[in-house]
Short mmCIF file of C-alpha atoms and ligand atoms in Angstrom, two decimals:
data_model
loop_
_atom_site.label_atom_id
_atom_site.label_comp_id
_atom_site.label_asym_id
_atom_site.label_seq_id
_atom_site.Cartn_x
_atom_site.Cartn_y
_atom_site.Cartn_z
CA MET Z 1 24.82 -1.06 10.24
CA LYS Z 2 27.18 -3.71 8.91
CA ALA Z 3 25.80 -6.19 11.42
CA VAL Z 4 22.20 -5.54 10.38
CA SER Z 5 22.83 -5.44 6.65
CA ALA Z 6 24.56 -8.82 6.86
CA VAL Z 7 21.12 -10.23 7.70
CA LEU Z 8 18.65 -7.96 5.93
CA PRO Z 9 19.08 -6.74 2.35
CA PHE Z 10 20.52 -3.28 1.86
CA ARG Z 11 20.83 -1.29 -1.34
CA VAL Z 12 20.37 2.39 -2.08
CA ASN Z 13 20.84 4.28 -5.32
CA ARG Z 14 22.04 7.77 -6.11
CA TYR Z 15 18.57 9.14 -6.87
CA VAL Z 16 17.24 8.21 -3.44
CA MET Z 17 20.35 9.53 -1.68
CA GLU Z 18 20.25 12.84 -3.52
CA ASN Z 19 16.55 13.51 -3.92
CA LEU Z 20 14.61 11.78 -1.19
CA ILE Z 21 16.66 11.70 2.01
CA ASP Z 22 16.88 14.85 4.09
CA TRP Z 23 20.40 14.44 5.47
CA ASP Z 24 19.92 17.19 8.04
CA ALA Z 25 17.19 15.12 9.68
CA VAL Z 26 19.10 11.81 9.85
CA PRO Z 27 18.64 9.40 11.58
CA ASP Z 28 14.94 10.23 12.12
CA ASP Z 29 14.34 11.16 8.51
CA PRO Z 30 11.55 8.88 7.25
CA ILE Z 31 13.23 7.97 3.96
CA PHE Z 32 16.50 7.27 5.77
CA GLN Z 33 14.53 4.92 8.02
CA LEU Z 34 12.87 3.42 4.97
CA VAL Z 35 16.18 2.53 3.35
CA PHE Z 36 19.04 2.33 5.89
CA PRO Z 37 19.29 -0.61 8.29
CA GLN Z 38 18.90 0.37 11.94
CA ARG Z 39 20.13 -1.42 14.99
CA GLY Z 40 16.61 -1.95 16.36
CA MET Z 41 15.68 -4.03 13.31
CA LEU Z 42 17.33 -7.08 14.82
CA ALA Z 43 16.47 -8.59 18.17
CA PRO Z 44 19.11 -7.63 20.78
CA GLU Z 45 20.63 -11.16 20.88
CA ALA Z 46 20.79 -11.35 17.10
CA PHE Z 47 22.36 -7.91 16.92
CA GLU Z 48 24.98 -8.73 19.57
CA ARG Z 49 25.83 -11.94 17.79
CA MET Z 50 26.29 -10.29 14.39
CA ALA Z 51 28.06 -7.23 15.82
CA GLY Z 52 30.44 -9.54 17.71
CA LEU Z 53 31.29 -11.43 14.53
CA VAL Z 54 31.83 -8.22 12.58
CA ALA Z 55 34.02 -6.70 15.32
CA ARG Z 56 36.17 -9.84 15.53
CA GLY Z 57 36.60 -9.80 11.76
CA ALA Z 58 35.06 -13.25 11.54
CA PRO Z 59 35.43 -15.06 8.20
CA ARG Z 60 32.72 -14.55 5.61
CA GLU Z 61 31.48 -18.09 5.99
CA ALA Z 62 30.80 -17.61 9.71
CA LEU Z 63 28.95 -14.36 9.04
CA ARG Z 64 26.89 -15.99 6.35
CA ALA Z 65 25.95 -18.96 8.49
CA ALA Z 66 24.90 -16.80 11.43
CA ALA Z 67 22.92 -14.45 9.18
CA SER Z 68 21.15 -17.35 7.56
CA GLU Z 69 20.14 -18.80 10.91
CA ILE Z 70 18.75 -15.46 12.08
CA ARG Z 71 16.80 -15.04 8.85
CA ARG Z 72 15.10 -18.38 9.27
CA GLY Z 73 13.82 -17.15 12.60
CA LEU Z 74 12.20 -14.15 10.90
CA ASN Z 75 9.33 -15.98 9.19
CA PRO Z 76 10.68 -15.48 5.67
CA ASN Z 77 7.57 -16.64 3.81
CA PRO Z 78 4.51 -15.42 5.70
CA ALA Z 79 0.84 -16.11 4.99
CA GLY Z 80 1.28 -19.51 3.38
CA GLN Z 81 3.21 -18.05 0.44
CA LYS Z 82 5.27 -21.15 -0.17
CA ASP Z 83 2.83 -23.91 0.67
CA LEU Z 84 -0.77 -22.80 0.16
CA ASN Z 85 -0.36 -20.17 -2.57
CA VAL Z 86 1.87 -21.96 -5.05
CA PRO Z 87 -0.24 -23.73 -7.67
CA ARG Z 88 0.63 -27.15 -9.04
CA ASP Z 89 0.68 -28.56 -12.54
CA ARG Z 90 -1.18 -31.65 -13.72
CA HIS Z 91 1.43 -33.89 -12.14
CA ALA Z 92 1.11 -32.10 -8.79
CA ARG Z 93 4.49 -30.45 -9.20
CA PRO Z 94 4.66 -26.90 -7.80
CA ILE Z 95 4.94 -24.24 -10.52
CA PRO Z 96 7.82 -21.93 -9.57
CA GLY Z 97 7.18 -18.20 -9.76
CA LEU Z 98 3.39 -18.34 -9.47
CA GLN Z 99 1.00 -17.68 -6.63
CA HIS Z 100 -2.73 -18.20 -6.91
CA LYS Z 101 -4.45 -17.29 -3.68
CA TYR Z 102 -7.56 -15.43 -4.83
CA ARG Z 103 -9.74 -16.85 -7.57
CA LEU Z 104 -9.47 -14.02 -10.08
CA THR Z 105 -5.82 -13.07 -9.80
CA VAL Z 106 -2.58 -14.92 -10.41
CA VAL Z 107 0.58 -13.34 -9.05
CA PHE Z 108 3.65 -13.83 -11.23
CA PHE Z 109 7.30 -13.46 -10.09
CA PRO Z 110 9.62 -13.18 -13.12
CA SER Z 111 13.12 -14.16 -12.00
CA ALA Z 112 14.69 -11.14 -13.70
CA GLY Z 113 12.54 -8.89 -11.52
CA GLN Z 114 13.53 -10.18 -8.11
CA SER Z 115 15.52 -7.20 -6.93
CA CYS Z 116 14.81 -3.49 -6.50
CA HIS Z 117 16.52 -0.21 -7.32
CA THR Z 118 16.69 0.44 -3.59
CA TYR Z 119 15.53 -1.87 -0.82
CA CYS Z 120 12.98 -0.95 1.81
CA THR Z 121 14.08 -2.00 5.27
CA TYR Z 122 10.57 -3.24 6.05
CA CYS Z 123 10.08 -5.32 2.93
CA PHE Z 124 8.08 -8.52 3.45
CA ARG Z 125 9.63 -9.97 0.28
CA TRP Z 126 13.07 -9.56 1.80
CA SER Z 127 13.84 -13.26 1.56
CA GLN Z 128 13.75 -12.89 -2.25
CA PHE Z 129 16.86 -10.71 -2.16
CA VAL Z 130 19.24 -12.38 0.21
CA GLY Z 131 20.43 -15.01 -2.21
CA GLU Z 132 19.17 -18.10 -0.44
CA PRO Z 133 17.66 -20.19 -3.20
CA ASP Z 134 15.27 -22.16 -1.04
CA LEU Z 135 13.76 -19.00 0.45
CA ARG Z 136 12.69 -17.76 -2.95
CA PHE Z 137 10.47 -18.52 -5.86
CA ALA Z 138 10.72 -17.09 -9.35
CA ALA Z 139 10.05 -17.99 -12.98
CA ARG Z 140 12.64 -17.77 -15.73
CA GLU Z 141 10.09 -17.51 -18.54
CA ALA Z 142 6.38 -17.07 -19.16
CA GLY Z 143 5.73 -20.59 -20.48
CA ALA Z 144 4.48 -22.12 -17.25
CA LEU Z 145 2.32 -19.08 -16.56
CA VAL Z 146 0.71 -19.31 -20.00
CA ARG Z 147 0.02 -23.04 -19.57
CA TYR Z 148 -1.48 -22.42 -16.14
CA LEU Z 149 -3.70 -19.60 -17.39
CA ARG Z 150 -4.94 -21.75 -20.28
CA GLN Z 151 -6.20 -24.27 -17.74
CA HIS Z 152 -7.70 -21.61 -15.48
CA PRO Z 153 -10.33 -19.58 -17.30
CA GLU Z 154 -11.49 -18.18 -13.95
CA VAL Z 155 -8.41 -15.97 -13.80
CA THR Z 156 -9.09 -12.45 -15.10
CA SER Z 157 -6.03 -10.64 -13.81
CA VAL Z 158 -2.28 -11.20 -13.73
CA LEU Z 159 -0.23 -9.27 -11.20
CA VAL Z 160 3.47 -9.14 -12.08
CA THR Z 161 5.57 -8.50 -9.03
CA GLY Z 162 8.93 -9.06 -7.37
CA GLY Z 163 11.05 -7.45 -6.06
CA ASP Z 164 10.35 -4.81 -8.64
CA PRO Z 165 9.66 -5.97 -12.21
CA MET Z 166 10.73 -2.50 -13.32
CA VAL Z 167 14.38 -3.41 -12.68
CA MET Z 168 14.05 -5.47 -15.85
CA LYS Z 169 15.17 -4.01 -19.14
CA SER Z 170 12.31 -3.43 -21.55
CA PRO Z 171 13.10 -6.40 -23.85
CA ALA Z 172 12.98 -8.73 -20.84
CA LEU Z 173 9.65 -7.32 -19.75
CA ARG Z 174 8.37 -7.72 -23.28
CA ARG Z 175 9.38 -11.39 -23.31
CA TYR Z 176 7.34 -11.98 -20.16
CA LEU Z 177 4.27 -9.96 -21.16
CA GLU Z 178 3.80 -10.61 -24.87
CA PRO Z 179 2.95 -14.30 -24.48
CA LEU Z 180 -0.01 -13.24 -22.31
CA LEU Z 181 -1.55 -11.13 -25.06
CA VAL Z 182 -2.82 -13.98 -27.21
CA ARG Z 183 -6.44 -14.66 -28.12
CA GLU Z 184 -6.68 -17.87 -26.14
CA LEU Z 185 -5.92 -15.93 -22.97
CA ASP Z 186 -8.68 -13.41 -23.61
CA HIS Z 187 -10.14 -14.21 -20.18
CA VAL Z 188 -7.17 -12.33 -18.70
CA ARG Z 189 -8.60 -8.82 -18.85
CA SER Z 190 -6.05 -6.91 -16.82
CA ILE Z 191 -2.34 -6.92 -16.23
CA ARG Z 192 -0.93 -5.19 -13.22
CA ILE Z 193 2.69 -4.45 -12.46
CA GLY Z 194 3.73 -3.85 -8.88
CA THR Z 195 6.57 -1.35 -8.67
CA LYS Z 196 8.40 1.20 -6.58
CA ALA Z 197 10.43 2.49 -9.51
CA THR Z 198 8.10 5.50 -9.84
CA SER Z 199 9.50 6.47 -6.48
CA TYR Z 200 13.04 4.99 -6.38
CA TRP Z 201 14.06 5.35 -10.05
CA PRO Z 202 11.57 7.52 -11.97
CA TYR Z 203 13.99 7.80 -14.92
CA ARG Z 204 12.90 4.25 -15.74
CA PHE Z 205 9.81 5.82 -17.34
CA THR Z 206 11.30 9.01 -18.78
CA THR Z 207 14.96 9.35 -19.74
CA ALA Z 208 16.39 5.82 -19.30
CA ALA Z 209 17.81 4.39 -22.52
CA ASP Z 210 14.96 1.89 -22.82
CA ALA Z 211 12.16 4.09 -21.44
CA ASP Z 212 10.61 4.64 -24.88
CA GLU Z 213 10.62 0.95 -25.52
CA LEU Z 214 8.94 0.40 -22.16
CA LEU Z 215 6.13 2.70 -23.22
CA ARG Z 216 5.77 0.68 -26.43
CA VAL Z 217 5.42 -2.49 -24.36
CA PHE Z 218 2.69 -0.76 -22.35
CA GLU Z 219 1.01 0.22 -25.61
CA ARG Z 220 1.10 -3.37 -26.85
CA VAL Z 221 -0.76 -4.52 -23.76
CA ARG Z 222 -3.35 -1.77 -24.24
CA GLU Z 223 -3.77 -2.60 -27.94
CA SER Z 224 -4.59 -6.17 -27.01
CA GLY Z 225 -7.68 -4.75 -25.30
CA ARG Z 226 -6.43 -5.32 -21.79
CA THR Z 227 -6.22 -2.87 -18.93
CA LEU Z 228 -2.71 -2.12 -17.76
CA SER Z 229 -2.13 -0.76 -14.29
CA LEU Z 230 0.90 0.14 -12.25
CA MET Z 231 0.46 -0.73 -8.61
CA ALA Z 232 2.82 1.93 -7.35
CA HIS Z 233 4.31 1.77 -3.91
CA TYR Z 234 4.54 5.20 -2.24
CA SER Z 235 5.44 5.23 1.43
CA HIS Z 236 5.72 8.96 2.03
CA PRO Z 237 4.48 12.16 0.33
CA ARG Z 238 8.07 13.25 -0.20
CA GLU Z 239 8.42 10.57 -2.86
CA LEU Z 240 5.97 12.56 -4.99
CA GLU Z 241 7.83 15.84 -4.69
CA PRO Z 242 10.77 15.62 -7.14
CA PRO Z 243 9.93 16.84 -10.65
CA GLU Z 244 11.38 13.54 -11.95
CA ALA Z 245 8.82 11.58 -9.96
CA ARG Z 246 5.97 13.72 -11.25
CA ALA Z 247 7.20 13.47 -14.81
CA ALA Z 248 7.29 9.68 -14.53
CA LEU Z 249 3.68 9.56 -13.37
CA ARG Z 250 2.58 11.92 -16.12
CA ARG Z 251 4.27 9.86 -18.81
CA VAL Z 252 2.81 6.59 -17.59
CA ARG Z 253 -0.67 8.08 -17.35
CA ASP Z 254 -0.40 9.64 -20.80
CA ALA Z 255 0.18 6.12 -22.12
CA GLY Z 256 -3.23 5.09 -20.82
CA VAL Z 257 -1.86 3.21 -17.84
CA GLU Z 258 -3.80 3.55 -14.60
CA VAL Z 259 -1.77 4.09 -11.45
CA TYR Z 260 -2.97 2.66 -8.14
CA CYS Z 261 -1.05 3.47 -4.98
CA GLN Z 262 -0.38 1.26 -2.01
CA ALA Z 263 1.96 1.12 0.96
CA PRO Z 264 2.25 -0.35 4.38
CA LEU Z 265 1.86 1.71 7.51
CA ILE Z 266 5.27 1.75 9.15
CA ARG Z 267 6.48 3.12 12.44
CA HIS Z 268 9.37 5.59 11.95
CA VAL Z 269 8.31 6.13 8.31
CA ASN Z 270 4.65 7.08 7.96
CA ASP Z 271 2.80 6.39 11.22
CA ASP Z 272 0.97 9.68 11.23
CA ALA Z 273 -2.44 10.74 9.90
CA GLU Z 274 -1.13 14.00 8.49
CA ILE Z 275 1.55 12.20 6.46
CA TRP Z 276 -1.12 9.97 4.94
CA ARG Z 277 -3.41 12.94 4.35
CA GLU Z 278 -0.70 14.61 2.34
CA LEU Z 279 0.21 11.39 0.54
CA LEU Z 280 -3.39 10.80 -0.53
CA ASP Z 281 -3.90 14.41 -1.62
CA ARG Z 282 -0.76 14.35 -3.75
CA GLN Z 283 -1.68 11.07 -5.35
CA VAL Z 284 -5.10 12.36 -6.39
CA GLN Z 285 -3.64 15.64 -7.65
CA LEU Z 286 -1.30 13.68 -9.87
CA GLY Z 287 -4.11 11.53 -11.22
CA ALA Z 288 -3.26 8.35 -9.32
CA HIS Z 289 -5.72 6.30 -7.29
CA PRO Z 290 -5.17 5.56 -3.59
CA TYR Z 291 -5.70 1.81 -3.21
CA TYR Z 292 -4.43 0.01 -0.08
CA MET Z 293 -2.95 0.86 3.29
CA PHE Z 294 -1.35 -2.34 4.56
CA VAL Z 295 -0.48 -3.38 8.06
CA GLU Z 296 3.18 -4.40 8.33
CA ARG Z 297 3.32 -8.16 7.87
CA ASP Z 298 4.49 -10.72 10.38
CA THR Z 299 7.95 -11.13 8.91
CA GLY Z 300 11.43 -9.61 8.87
CA ALA Z 301 12.22 -6.69 11.16
CA ARG Z 302 8.59 -6.47 12.17
CA GLY Z 303 9.17 -5.55 15.83
CA TYR Z 304 10.85 -2.33 14.77
CA PHE Z 305 8.12 -1.22 12.41
CA GLU Z 306 4.86 -2.51 13.71
CA VAL Z 307 1.96 -0.27 14.62
CA PRO Z 308 -0.89 -1.66 16.75
CA LEU Z 309 -4.09 -2.27 14.78
CA ALA Z 310 -5.99 0.19 16.99
CA ARG Z 311 -3.48 2.92 16.20
CA ALA Z 312 -3.43 2.00 12.51
CA LEU Z 313 -7.18 2.43 12.40
CA GLU Z 314 -6.88 5.86 14.04
CA ILE Z 315 -4.31 6.96 11.48
CA PHE Z 316 -6.37 5.62 8.59
CA THR Z 317 -9.55 7.29 9.81
CA GLY Z 318 -7.72 10.50 10.64
CA ALA Z 319 -6.30 10.71 7.13
CA CYS Z 320 -9.59 9.82 5.44
CA ASN Z 321 -11.43 12.49 7.42
CA ARG Z 322 -9.15 15.13 5.97
CA VAL Z 323 -9.48 14.24 2.29
CA THR Z 324 -12.38 14.30 -0.13
CA GLY Z 325 -14.11 11.21 -1.39
CA LEU Z 326 -11.76 11.24 -4.38
CA ALA Z 327 -8.99 9.97 -2.11
CA ARG Z 328 -11.18 7.64 -0.07
CA THR Z 329 -10.72 4.96 -2.67
CA ILE Z 330 -8.02 3.74 -0.29
CA ARG Z 331 -8.91 0.69 1.80
CA GLY Z 332 -7.27 -0.32 5.02
CA PRO Z 333 -5.69 -0.86 7.38
CA SER Z 334 -5.47 -4.26 5.71
CA MET Z 335 -3.70 -7.42 6.84
CA SER Z 336 -2.61 -9.85 4.13
CA CYS Z 337 -2.84 -13.03 6.14
CA THR Z 338 -3.29 -16.69 5.35
CA ALA Z 339 -7.09 -16.39 5.28
CA GLY Z 340 -7.19 -13.36 3.02
CA LYS Z 341 -7.02 -9.59 3.06
CA LEU Z 342 -8.59 -8.48 6.31
CA VAL Z 343 -9.43 -4.86 6.91
CA VAL Z 344 -9.91 -3.43 10.39
CA ASP Z 345 -13.11 -1.55 9.68
CA GLY Z 346 -13.87 0.09 13.01
CA VAL Z 347 -14.25 -0.18 16.76
CA VAL Z 348 -17.78 -0.86 18.01
CA GLU Z 349 -19.49 -1.47 21.30
CA ILE Z 350 -22.01 -4.29 21.39
CA ALA Z 351 -23.77 -5.32 24.57
CA GLY Z 352 -21.07 -3.68 26.66
CA ASP Z 353 -18.16 -5.35 24.81
CA ARG Z 354 -15.59 -3.26 22.97
CA LEU Z 355 -14.87 -4.95 19.64
CA PHE Z 356 -12.98 -4.59 16.41
CA ALA Z 357 -15.19 -4.96 13.34
CA LEU Z 358 -13.13 -6.81 10.74
CA LYS Z 359 -14.00 -7.42 7.12
CA PHE Z 360 -12.63 -9.63 4.37
CA LEU Z 361 -11.61 -7.59 1.33
CA GLN Z 362 -10.35 -10.78 -0.30
CA GLY Z 363 -10.80 -14.31 0.93
CA ARG Z 364 -8.90 -17.47 0.18
CA ASP Z 365 -12.45 -18.76 -0.11
CA PRO Z 366 -14.19 -16.26 -2.42
CA GLU Z 367 -17.32 -16.63 -0.29
CA TRP Z 368 -15.57 -14.91 2.57
CA ALA Z 369 -15.12 -11.64 0.68
CA GLY Z 370 -17.25 -8.89 2.17
CA ARG Z 371 -17.98 -10.80 5.36
CA VAL Z 372 -17.84 -8.83 8.59
CA PHE Z 373 -16.91 -10.43 11.90
CA PHE Z 374 -15.82 -9.29 15.31
CA ALA Z 375 -12.83 -9.66 17.59
CA ARG Z 376 -12.27 -8.38 21.10
CA TYR Z 377 -10.74 -4.93 21.13
CA ASP Z 378 -7.07 -5.06 22.01
CA GLU Z 379 -5.05 -1.90 22.15
CA ARG Z 380 -1.73 -3.66 21.61
CA ALA Z 381 -2.52 -6.35 19.05
CA THR Z 382 -0.65 -5.91 15.77
CA TRP Z 383 -1.87 -8.94 13.78
CA ILE Z 384 -4.85 -11.27 13.46
CA ASP Z 385 -3.12 -14.04 15.42
CA GLU Z 386 -3.11 -11.77 18.47
CA LEU Z 387 -6.87 -11.21 18.30
CA GLU Z 388 -9.52 -13.21 20.10
CA PRO Z 389 -12.94 -13.90 18.61
CA ALA Z 390 -15.78 -11.87 20.12
CA PHE Z 391 -18.66 -13.14 22.28
CA GLY Z 392 -16.59 -15.93 23.82
CA ALA Z 393 -16.40 -17.91 20.56
CA GLU Z 394 -13.54 -20.41 20.36
CA ARG Z 395 -12.44 -19.49 16.88
CA PHE Z 396 -13.14 -17.26 13.94
CA PHE Z 397 -15.65 -18.51 11.43
CA PHE Z 398 -12.96 -19.33 8.85
CA ASP Z 399 -10.47 -21.07 11.17
CA GLU Z 400 -11.78 -24.59 10.66
CA ALA Z 401 -11.81 -24.32 6.86
CA LEU Z 402 -8.33 -22.87 6.90
CA LYS Z 403 -7.08 -25.72 9.02
CA THR Z 404 -8.49 -28.21 6.55
CA MET Z 405 -6.84 -26.35 3.68
CA ARG Z 406 -3.51 -26.49 5.52
CA ARG Z 407 -3.87 -30.18 6.28
CA THR Z 408 -4.93 -31.25 2.81
CA GLY Z 409 -3.00 -28.65 0.82
CA LEU Z 410 -6.22 -28.05 -1.14
CA ALA Z 411 -6.48 -24.30 -0.84
CA ARG Z 412 -8.49 -23.24 -3.91
CA PRO Z 413 -12.07 -23.82 -2.79
CA TRP Z 414 -13.54 -22.42 -6.02
CA LEU Z 415 -12.23 -25.46 -7.89
CA PRO Z 416 -14.24 -28.68 -7.99
CA GLY Z 417 -13.41 -30.94 -5.08
CA GLN Z 418 -11.46 -28.30 -3.17
CA ARG Z 419 -14.18 -26.85 -0.93
CA PRO Z 420 -13.50 -28.06 2.59
CA PRO Z 421 -16.57 -29.04 4.57
CA GLY Z 422 -17.65 -26.28 6.93
CA SER Z 423 -16.30 -23.44 4.82
CA GLY Z 424 -18.24 -20.68 3.13
CA SER Z 425 -21.78 -19.60 3.84
CA ARG Z 426 -23.29 -23.06 3.85
CA GLY Z 427 -21.06 -24.33 6.61
CA SER Z 428 -21.64 -24.35 10.31
CA ASP Z 429 -18.84 -23.31 12.60
CA GLY Z 430 -20.65 -23.31 15.90
CA GLY Z 431 -19.76 -19.66 16.43
CA ILE Z 432 -21.95 -16.62 16.64
CA ARG Z 433 -23.54 -15.90 13.29
CA LEU Z 434 -23.84 -12.15 13.72
CA ASP Z 435 -21.04 -11.92 11.16
CA GLU Z 436 -23.39 -13.37 8.53
CA ARG Z 437 -26.12 -10.84 9.04
CA ALA Z 438 -23.78 -7.90 9.24
CA GLY Z 439 -21.62 -8.88 6.31
CA ARG Z 440 -23.97 -9.86 3.52
C1 LIG Y 501 -3.79 -8.27 -2.89
C2 LIG Y 501 -3.55 -9.50 -3.62
C3 LIG Y 501 -4.09 -9.71 -4.89
C4 LIG Y 501 -4.94 -8.67 -5.57
O1 LIG Y 501 -6.10 -8.37 -4.88
P1 LIG Y 501 -7.02 -7.17 -5.35
O2 LIG Y 501 -8.02 -7.00 -4.25
O3 LIG Y 501 -7.62 -7.57 -6.65
O4 LIG Y 501 -6.12 -5.98 -5.48
C5 LIG Y 501 -3.85 -10.92 -5.50
N1 LIG Y 501 -3.11 -11.88 -4.93
C6 LIG Y 501 -2.56 -11.71 -3.72
C7 LIG Y 501 -1.77 -12.83 -3.12
C8 LIG Y 501 -2.75 -10.52 -3.02
O5 LIG Y 501 -2.19 -10.36 -1.82
S1 LIG Y 502 10.34 -1.93 -3.47
FE1 LIG Y 502 8.87 -3.47 -2.76
S2 LIG Y 502 9.83 -5.42 -3.13
FE2 LIG Y 502 11.44 -3.86 -3.22
S3 LIG Y 502 12.28 -3.71 -1.18
FE3 LIG Y 502 10.66 -2.20 -1.28
S4 LIG Y 502 8.83 -3.25 -0.54
FE4 LIG Y 502 10.34 -4.81 -1.05
#
C-alpha cells in the first residue's frame, strides 16, 4: 500500500472508516476499494520499482522522483484539459483555474478547493492532489473568472469543482461565489457545485461549525435569482444509508438547492446492475436526480478499474430496466473525451454488421450535440480511441475538425473565427452520412 500511495493520492477520514467501510468484507468491500490503494492499481513494473524503493528504505527524494516519473506515464490531464479547454485572456495568456469546453458552461477550479475529505482511488483529477504544480490548475480568486464571464455572454452556467469545493470553509466559498451574483453577470443563470462531501463528510451541511453559514451562502445565490445545484458524487448505494448522509441531503434540499447525482462505473466498486438499481432508487427516494453514469477515464489507475463499453451498456440498461422513469433521468454510459461527452446508446445490427450506436450529449462543437454515429461493435473496447468507425469509414465525422482544433489551438467553434472548416453540419467529411439522418 505504501508503494502505491507514494504515486497515487491517499486520504481517508474517520467518517468513511466508521460509517461506510464494511471491515468484515475487506479487501473486496466496495468502499474499501474506492478509498484504499490496491496493488493492481500500478502496472507490475511500476509496482516492483516502488516496492523495491520502499523495502530498501530509499531516501524520500528517490521515492519522489520515481513516483513523479510513473505519474507522468499515467496521462495526468486527459481529454485536452490543459491545452484545449483552458481559455485565454485578451493577450492570449491562459487563465489559470478555468476550463471552457462547452459553449454554455465554464468550469471553475478555486485553489482552496483542490483537495477532498477522502480521495477516491479512481479519481481522474488525481494529478490535482499530488503536489506537482505543473500538473495542476487552480484560481486563487474569482477576479479572472468574473472578467472572463463579462466577455462571454454566451455562458449561462458556472460549474465550481475541484477536488471538492466543499472542503472550503464557508467564508472562502462566499468570496468565490458572491462576485458572480452581480447584475452584469445576469446571463449566468445557474451555479453548480461538484462535491462528494454529501457522501464523505455529510456534517459539512449539518453540524459543522460553519454549516449554517454555508446555507446562508446558498440562500444568497438563490436570492440573486439563480439556480443552485449540487452535483453530488455517489458511487455506491451504501453512501446513502447513514442517517448523517440523509440529513445532509434533506438540509440542502430544504434550502432550495437541487441535487443531481453522478458517478463513474468502476470495476471492484459498482460494476453491477443491481448496485446501480439500488443507487438510483435511493437517490429518487431522497429527492435527488440521477444525472450521469460515466465511463472511467483514460487516466490514472485505469487498468484496474475499467469496464468494457459493452459491459457498461449492459449494466446501465439492466439498472434502467428495473427503475421507473423517475430514475431514468440518468444518462450514460458516457465518455468525457476530447470531442465531447459521448454516450454509448445501444448495440444495433445494420446490414449484417454489429455496431455501437454512439451519441454526443455535449460536443466541443455545439453542433455535434445530439448527433448519432456508429462504430464497430467491440466486446473489449473501453474507450473511444479503441473503437473503429462503422461501414469501413476511415474516421469519425468529427475527427478532422478535432485535429484542426488541436493544431490551431482554436477550440471554441461557437466564437467568430474559430469554426474549423469541415466541422459541424455544413462540413463534408467523406464518411457515411447515416449519422446525420439518425441524429437530427
Ligand atoms: C459535463 C461537463 C460540463 C457540463 O455539462 P452538462 O451536460 O451541462 O452537465 C461542462 N464542462 C465540462 C468540461 C464537462 O465535462
Ligand atoms: S471526490 Fe471527486 S475529486 Fe475528490 S478524489 Fe473523489 S473523484 Fe476525485
